[in-house]
């Protein structure tokens, strides 16, 4: 059996009891390390599990999936994934290989940023399509993510930017990977502010402005998580500390959502917080 | 401290190790019972935790929150919530009461249907706003949920219907609650099929049809979970067993998504599964 076990978002103890039992009894345990990161490393996991954990980098999961699946028809093999196992499609690929090889699989779910983001008090039901913000370079500054955010916002939906990693690297499809880079809330906000300014100069009535209420989140689910409700301008110069970060652009707010956002709001943002 | 601890979606062992430790050491443990349901009841949880669990019905959480929060400034109190604690806004209300009373709170996240639904192989990033389908009565047959689904679909986004419970009851805001009712995939599909038929008769070019590829899910995360990819017509007459059910109306499909959907596809749906 191939088990895909979610680790959740914080530390070693965010694995489920079911997941931990599977880890303890399986023949081999792999830790997928390239689509996201936990606040603790392999060593802490090994200590907590009392057993060896094999780091599975991108090559191993994608190119040498056979190694992971070896003997998984007769023994139990685990792939540990930060968050929930189906946050990234790469694991669909491994599942398909397993099924094609006649190996059964099972998923042990856990929290991921896609649902844990509800901790800021915004209704999960009112989020539109998730939007990825790519890292700009000097000569590559696409704006398509802004148009997606605009579309969600014009429908009153909240936006979430969840992809902290550099997309162009993930998509490149060759074996030269850069070290993972994680976009901070302030970087994301700065790129949005620049687009808003540019669009205004081009005569477009901007759907968003420097005063749009946003929520910056860092290390959701960890002991030192940060939730900061502020204007987009304020978030452009904030420092929320180490990764992972997420940025929410709020849409139409309900009264209870406003009350929750006030719990973590910067003073300037309070004046903009009206349902 | 007030702890909001997510139970995940399956059975008692889907709690996280961190959550279980908190349950074991807290003074009082409440189980919220009205926004969702686990496949196991209070007795199984008490047996697994080795301690008493107090059932918190809607009155207790909403009207008598003081009882839950009693002495929570000096001792630890837990509210267990199926899925993730921030799936339903009712818990925002409890958090606000705690904060106003000077009681700190902490959240232990877990999987909820909002992220676990990725197990069918559709990318979570490609889901639009979640849509609730209400139970029709003889003289109350609103169609607004169909228009939301249409809007998501026209943008190529997947739809998820996640609200299994009767919305009109949840919203009624008085103390006469009906027993929870859970909408099945076939009921949801039948209501959609009826609206499609009606819109066609009214001359509207339907965004969806009887042949739209959908995914019916039942008891996601449990041992006996069911994932069935089929046309909307097929799902209108399916029986996926006991609750909870969710229905996905697929949007624009990527090749890897198609491959994953094929794993659980009904024969007729296969012919419609093209990326």
XYZ file of C-alpha atoms in Angstrom:
550
model
C 0.000 0.000 0.000
C 1.170 3.524 -0.822
C 0.146 6.008 1.851
C 0.104 9.724 1.181
C 0.110 11.293 4.623
C -0.453 15.012 5.206
C 1.702 16.652 7.872
C -0.389 19.759 8.380
C 1.206 23.163 8.735
C 3.051 23.522 12.012
C 5.449 21.059 13.602
C 5.909 17.296 13.994
C 2.851 16.953 16.259
C 0.480 18.209 13.579
C 0.405 14.764 11.996
C -2.804 12.879 12.774
C -2.856 9.898 15.125
C -3.805 7.749 12.138
C -0.926 9.138 10.103
C 1.555 8.528 12.910
C 0.482 4.909 13.290
C 1.022 4.360 9.581
C 4.448 6.003 9.709
C 5.499 3.785 12.600
C 4.488 0.538 10.933
C 5.569 1.171 7.339
C 8.692 -0.208 5.674
C 9.907 3.081 4.222
C 8.990 6.694 4.945
C 9.730 9.452 2.446
C 9.422 13.174 3.113
C 8.542 15.289 0.112
C 10.601 18.445 0.454
C 10.114 20.628 -2.574
C 6.541 21.884 -2.790
C 6.370 23.358 0.667
C 8.112 23.419 4.030
C 7.343 22.673 7.629
C 8.669 24.744 10.523
C 10.727 21.715 11.554
C 13.174 19.653 9.545
C 13.813 15.985 8.864
C 15.780 15.520 12.093
C 12.905 16.593 14.311
C 10.540 14.309 12.411
C 12.904 11.345 12.772
C 13.235 12.023 16.480
C 9.479 12.251 16.914
C 8.726 9.144 14.830
C 11.646 7.178 16.224
C 12.648 6.032 12.760
C 14.462 6.962 9.571
C 12.908 9.415 7.133
C 14.193 9.538 3.555
C 14.198 12.969 1.945
C 12.431 12.839 -1.401
C 13.464 15.735 -3.551
C 11.840 16.520 -6.823
C 13.943 14.109 -8.852
C 13.068 11.226 -6.609
C 9.313 11.826 -6.649
C 9.061 12.636 -10.344
C 11.880 10.852 -12.099
C 12.490 7.909 -9.851
C 8.988 7.190 -8.657
C 9.754 3.502 -9.155
C 12.108 3.660 -6.193
C 9.377 5.008 -3.944
C 6.897 2.444 -5.248
C 9.318 -0.481 -4.996
C 7.624 -3.437 -3.262
C 4.689 -1.230 -2.284
C 2.402 -3.999 -3.511
C 3.602 -6.241 -0.693
C 4.636 -3.743 1.985
C 3.609 -0.293 3.240
C 5.374 2.817 1.968
C 4.626 6.369 3.104
C 5.135 9.682 1.371
C 4.842 12.512 3.894
C 3.600 15.769 2.409
C 3.448 19.139 4.160
C -0.158 20.327 4.406
C -2.597 18.018 2.634
C -1.304 15.492 0.064
C -3.488 16.935 -2.694
C -2.308 20.499 -2.541
C 0.094 19.889 -5.430
C -0.534 17.885 -8.582
C 2.813 16.155 -8.431
C 1.223 13.666 -6.117
C -1.489 12.923 -8.618
C 1.316 11.785 -10.830
C 2.648 9.389 -8.175
C -0.873 8.071 -7.519
C -1.375 7.357 -11.217
C 1.921 5.482 -11.391
C 0.932 3.428 -8.368
C -2.481 2.549 -9.783
C -0.937 1.602 -13.118
C 1.461 -0.689 -11.270
C -1.416 -2.335 -9.418
C -0.452 -0.772 -6.086
C -3.344 0.391 -3.909
C -3.071 3.813 -2.271
C -4.671 5.642 0.594
C -4.691 9.293 1.628
C -4.485 10.609 5.188
C -5.709 14.172 4.973
C -4.581 17.144 7.014
C -4.919 20.907 7.133
C -3.421 22.968 4.337
C -3.261 26.694 3.809
C -6.309 26.341 1.511
C -8.588 25.726 4.484
C -6.523 26.860 7.500
C -6.612 30.402 6.146
C -10.107 30.567 7.643
C -8.395 31.322 10.976
C -8.326 35.007 10.045
C -12.117 35.027 10.332
C -13.048 35.304 6.655
C -15.595 32.778 5.442
C -14.019 30.032 3.338
C -17.199 29.990 1.266
C -16.546 33.534 0.112
C -13.148 32.914 -1.415
C -12.824 32.975 -5.171
C -10.296 31.093 -7.245
C -6.865 30.999 -5.606
C -4.310 33.187 -7.330
C -0.579 32.648 -7.658
C 1.684 35.676 -7.691
C 4.910 35.071 -9.552
C 8.257 36.601 -8.727
C 9.026 39.478 -11.062
C 12.431 39.890 -12.593
C 13.847 43.019 -14.211
C 12.525 42.075 -17.625
C 9.645 39.719 -16.803
C 6.776 41.419 -15.005
C 3.521 39.718 -15.954
C 0.298 41.205 -14.615
C -2.133 38.368 -15.275
C -2.438 37.524 -11.570
C -3.738 41.045 -10.981
C -6.560 40.508 -13.445
C -7.609 37.334 -11.667
C -7.624 39.180 -8.345
C -9.641 42.000 -9.925
C -12.202 39.536 -11.228
C -12.666 37.865 -7.843
C -12.826 41.253 -6.142
C -15.428 42.615 -8.549
C -17.656 39.674 -7.604
C -17.262 40.496 -3.908
C -15.078 37.441 -3.298
C -11.995 37.277 -1.148
C -8.745 36.511 -2.852
C -5.984 34.399 -1.537
C -2.473 34.307 -2.791
C -1.162 30.964 -1.659
C 1.730 30.113 -3.902
C 4.779 31.334 -2.130
C 7.216 29.554 -4.352
C 8.592 30.774 -7.595
C 6.222 29.426 -10.231
C 8.508 29.750 -13.185
C 10.916 27.335 -11.568
C 8.262 24.801 -10.749
C 7.006 24.907 -14.302
C 10.330 24.899 -16.041
C 10.267 21.163 -16.435
C 13.977 20.575 -16.527
C 16.420 19.427 -13.915
C 18.041 22.734 -13.056
C 16.089 23.849 -10.053
C 16.815 26.987 -8.134
C 16.643 26.774 -4.389
C 13.039 27.369 -3.364
C 12.227 31.027 -2.927
C 9.283 32.077 -0.855
C 7.441 35.267 -1.592
C 6.784 37.477 1.390
C 3.548 39.354 1.975
C 5.398 42.636 1.456
C 6.850 41.508 -1.888
C 3.412 40.397 -3.086
C 1.851 43.655 -1.901
C 4.582 45.720 -3.567
C 3.996 44.037 -6.919
C 0.253 44.665 -6.618
C 0.816 48.302 -5.635
C 3.023 48.808 -8.673
C 0.384 47.356 -10.989
C -2.357 49.491 -9.429
C -0.217 52.591 -9.981
C 0.543 51.591 -13.564
C -3.085 50.868 -14.382
C -4.105 54.201 -12.915
C -1.591 55.966 -15.147
C -3.051 54.083 -18.097
C -6.456 55.529 -17.247
C -7.988 52.353 -15.861
C -10.389 52.794 -12.959
C -8.652 50.507 -10.495
C -10.718 47.786 -8.839
C -8.203 47.739 -5.990
C -6.419 50.648 -4.373
C -3.670 51.295 -1.866
C -6.402 51.394 0.802
C -7.958 48.003 0.012
C -8.149 45.966 3.204
C -5.893 42.921 3.023
C -4.745 40.256 5.441
C -1.152 39.135 5.655
C -0.597 35.706 7.171
C 2.664 34.054 8.134
C 3.366 30.546 9.414
C -0.327 29.674 9.791
C -0.756 26.820 12.237
C 2.652 27.298 13.873
C 3.214 28.580 17.419
C 4.450 31.921 16.127
C 1.843 32.486 13.428
C 1.073 36.081 12.491
C -2.212 37.448 11.166
C -2.188 41.120 10.227
C -5.140 42.996 8.797
C -3.947 46.168 7.106
C -4.269 48.209 3.958
C -2.398 47.005 0.910
C -0.087 50.028 1.295
C 0.760 49.067 4.873
C 1.449 45.463 3.935
C 3.833 46.660 1.233
C 6.256 47.666 3.977
C 5.551 45.069 6.649
C 7.863 42.343 7.861
C 5.988 39.240 8.950
C 9.125 37.195 9.519
C 10.133 33.789 8.137
C 8.045 31.906 5.510
C 5.474 30.717 4.575
C 3.396 33.799 3.853
C -0.035 34.255 2.337
C -1.832 37.406 1.293
C -5.596 37.825 1.215
C -7.288 40.647 -0.667
C -10.684 40.970 0.970
C -13.890 41.245 -1.032
C -17.345 42.095 0.302
C -17.200 41.707 4.082
C -19.931 40.408 6.367
C -20.325 41.970 9.844
C -18.953 38.902 11.636
C -15.947 38.873 9.290
C -15.267 42.525 10.096
C -15.389 41.775 13.820
C -12.883 38.964 13.397
C -10.556 41.058 11.213
C -10.556 43.810 13.870
C -8.870 41.395 16.281
C -5.638 41.668 14.296
C -6.047 45.006 12.552
C -3.516 47.787 12.202
C -4.963 51.164 13.314
C -5.064 52.641 9.811
C -6.909 49.610 8.483
C -9.652 50.005 11.084
C -11.062 53.044 9.324
C -11.449 51.019 6.131
C -13.054 48.044 7.836
C -16.716 48.473 7.086
C -19.027 45.651 6.114
C -6.979 29.020 27.169
C -9.785 28.164 24.766
C -8.701 25.568 22.227
C -10.604 25.017 19.010
C -9.472 21.600 17.835
C -10.348 20.209 14.410
C -11.238 16.516 14.241
C -10.765 16.029 10.530
C -13.201 14.011 8.483
C -13.011 10.327 9.286
C -12.903 8.711 12.702
C -11.419 9.320 16.159
C -7.843 8.802 14.948
C -8.036 11.709 12.527
C -7.325 14.136 15.360
C -3.742 15.413 15.321
C -1.208 14.346 17.941
C -1.150 17.962 19.156
C -4.933 18.041 19.389
C -5.038 14.769 21.310
C -2.494 16.015 23.846
C -4.602 19.120 24.443
C -7.767 17.035 24.831
C -6.089 14.827 27.396
C -4.813 17.656 29.562
C -7.764 20.072 29.437
C -10.359 20.576 32.168
C -13.413 20.282 29.944
C -13.896 18.955 26.417
C -16.933 19.938 24.345
C -17.948 18.363 21.053
C -19.767 20.647 18.645
C -22.456 18.519 17.067
C -24.597 20.638 14.792
C -22.612 21.954 11.857
C -21.306 18.620 10.658
C -20.877 15.006 11.658
C -18.118 12.493 12.070
C -18.468 8.839 11.121
C -18.140 8.013 14.821
C -20.127 9.325 17.752
C -19.385 10.755 21.203
C -18.970 7.291 22.761
C -16.137 6.305 20.444
C -14.395 9.601 21.059
C -14.698 9.210 24.838
C -13.292 5.702 24.611
C -10.381 6.859 22.478
C -9.593 9.903 24.631
C -10.188 8.083 27.900
C -12.249 10.965 29.229
C -15.649 12.607 29.258
C -16.814 14.604 26.254
C -19.681 17.064 26.653
C -21.986 17.392 23.658
C -22.371 21.036 22.695
C -25.510 21.542 20.688
C -26.314 24.788 19.013
C -27.911 26.360 22.055
C -24.875 25.686 24.174
C -22.374 27.138 21.716
C -24.451 30.152 20.716
C -26.709 30.992 23.637
C -24.738 29.713 26.563
C -21.216 30.377 25.412
C -20.462 31.626 28.940
C -20.710 28.049 30.145
C -18.095 26.876 27.668
C -15.849 29.827 28.500
C -16.264 29.484 32.259
C -12.847 29.644 33.974
C -11.118 29.370 30.595
C -8.872 32.228 31.699
C -7.327 30.007 34.348
C -7.761 26.525 32.891
C -7.835 24.838 29.469
C -11.126 24.226 27.692
C -11.498 22.484 24.327
C -14.194 22.724 21.698
C -13.877 19.844 19.240
C -15.117 20.639 15.751
C -15.533 18.181 12.880
C -13.245 19.138 9.995
C -11.392 22.397 10.616
C -12.606 24.803 13.322
C -13.068 27.641 10.844
C -15.372 25.913 8.433
C -18.386 27.562 10.077
C -18.682 31.125 11.307
C -20.363 30.103 14.535
C -16.931 29.544 15.940
C -15.898 33.060 15.050
C -18.659 34.112 17.401
C -17.215 32.006 20.221
C -13.714 33.345 19.541
C -14.964 36.929 19.727
C -16.693 36.252 23.032
C -13.499 34.721 24.392
C -11.350 37.643 23.287
C -13.821 40.131 24.762
C -13.666 38.235 28.049
C -9.865 38.381 28.034
C -9.494 34.653 27.348
C -6.710 33.667 24.942
C -7.542 31.126 22.239
C -5.623 28.793 19.966
C -6.640 26.806 16.901
C -5.500 23.278 16.040
C -6.236 22.893 12.354
C -7.267 19.774 10.508
C -8.551 18.669 7.125
C -11.998 19.789 6.031
C -13.992 19.029 2.908
C -12.810 22.383 1.519
C -9.289 21.018 0.992
C -9.728 17.227 1.234
C -11.878 17.329 -1.893
C -8.599 17.493 -3.796
C -8.425 13.708 -3.388
C -10.542 13.328 -6.543
C -7.596 14.709 -8.514
C -8.950 18.138 -9.402
C -6.622 21.030 -8.628
C -7.719 22.977 -5.564
C -6.432 26.108 -7.266
C -9.028 25.743 -9.990
C -12.086 25.783 -7.767
C -14.310 28.830 -7.819
C -16.461 30.096 -4.989
C -18.096 27.257 -3.043
C -21.808 26.973 -3.653
C -24.512 25.822 -1.261
C -27.497 23.964 -2.666
C -30.606 24.377 -0.541
C -33.297 21.765 -0.071
C -36.307 22.534 -2.230
C -39.806 22.266 -0.873
C -43.024 22.082 -2.858
C -43.408 25.838 -2.922
C -39.860 27.087 -2.384
C -37.522 26.260 -5.246
C -34.898 28.979 -5.518
C -32.434 28.770 -8.416
C -29.784 31.224 -7.280
C -27.264 28.473 -6.564
C -27.488 27.434 -10.216
C -26.472 30.901 -11.339
C -23.413 30.804 -9.095
C -22.447 27.423 -10.529
C -22.974 28.761 -14.049
C -20.731 31.720 -13.343
C -17.904 29.542 -12.017
C -18.337 27.134 -14.922
C -18.253 29.875 -17.547
C -14.866 30.922 -16.149
C -13.573 27.356 -16.481
C -13.554 26.836 -12.720
C -14.635 23.738 -10.867
C -17.628 24.036 -8.594
C -18.062 22.371 -5.299
C -21.268 21.977 -3.458
C -20.230 21.469 0.123
C -23.160 22.440 2.239
C -24.998 19.247 2.915
C -27.216 20.638 5.586
C -30.443 22.460 5.116
C -29.474 26.117 4.897
C -32.857 27.572 5.671
C -32.746 25.923 9.064
C -29.255 27.122 9.859
C -30.239 30.649 8.918
C -33.580 30.742 10.605
C -32.146 32.251 13.729
C -34.684 30.962 16.170
C -34.629 28.084 18.550
C -36.787 25.618 16.634
C -34.252 23.528 14.802
C -35.155 20.630 12.616
C -33.024 17.550 12.880
C -30.060 18.003 10.533
C -30.798 16.865 7.018
C -28.001 16.004 4.667
C -28.381 16.451 0.962
C -27.273 13.518 -1.127
C -25.377 13.819 -4.385
C -28.416 12.480 -6.242
C -30.758 15.044 -4.682
C -28.373 17.863 -5.578
C -27.989 16.522 -9.115
C -31.754 16.150 -9.532
C -32.366 19.770 -8.555
C -29.708 20.912 -11.022
C -31.154 18.720 -13.780
C -34.583 20.219 -13.204
C -33.239 23.762 -13.439
C -31.299 22.941 -16.621
C -34.486 21.545 -18.167
C -36.503 24.593 -17.096
C -33.928 27.049 -18.401
C -33.832 25.219 -21.712
C -37.605 25.499 -22.004
C -37.287 29.218 -21.321
C -34.910 29.490 -24.268
C -31.712 29.938 -22.300
C -28.600 28.358 -23.791
C -27.624 26.223 -20.813
C -24.083 26.533 -19.504
C -24.443 23.047 -18.041
C -26.147 20.012 -19.514
C -27.144 16.513 -18.524
C -23.772 15.385 -19.892
C -21.593 17.755 -17.857
C -18.919 15.735 -16.081
C -19.376 15.853 -12.321
C -17.832 14.126 -9.342
C -19.890 12.774 -6.499
C -18.049 12.257 -3.216
C -19.254 10.559 -0.071
C -17.606 10.257 3.353
C -14.307 11.764 2.183
C -11.488 10.729 4.498
C -13.353 7.751 5.932
C -12.477 4.105 5.294
C -15.503 3.659 3.034
C -15.213 6.893 1.073
C -16.659 6.918 -2.434
C -15.502 9.017 -5.369
C -17.581 8.690 -8.538
C -16.945 10.593 -11.740
C -20.057 10.559 -13.898
C -22.343 12.751 -15.933
C -24.816 14.912 -14.064
C -27.593 12.676 -15.406
C -25.931 9.571 -13.981
C -25.412 11.169 -10.592
C -29.100 12.077 -10.488
C -29.881 8.415 -9.973
C -26.859 7.220 -8.004
C -26.762 6.053 -4.415
C -23.496 6.867 -2.710
C -24.638 5.670 0.706
C -24.662 7.454 4.070
C -23.689 11.162 4.443
C -21.749 13.425 4.076
C -21.917 13.982 0.340
C -20.376 16.605 -1.910
C -20.932 17.289 -5.580
C -18.378 18.834 -7.911
C -19.304 20.289 -11.276
C -16.081 20.256 -13.256
C -14.884 23.228 -15.262
C -11.986 23.320 -17.706
C -9.964 20.152 -17.138
C -6.201 19.764 -17.353
C -4.750 16.500 -18.738
C -3.520 15.319 -15.321
C -6.940 16.045 -13.847
C -8.569 13.951 -16.564
C -6.220 11.057 -15.824
C -7.103 11.215 -12.137
C -10.852 11.445 -12.807
C -10.645 8.346 -15.017
C -9.595 6.310 -11.974
C -13.131 6.547 -10.618
C -15.163 7.179 -13.742
C -18.415 5.555 -14.810
C -18.206 4.197 -18.386
C -20.589 6.765 -19.865
C -18.622 9.613 -18.306
C -15.409 8.439 -19.971
C -16.580 9.617 -23.371
C -17.098 13.129 -21.978
C -13.749 13.265 -20.221
C -11.642 15.359 -22.521
C -9.260 18.033 -21.361
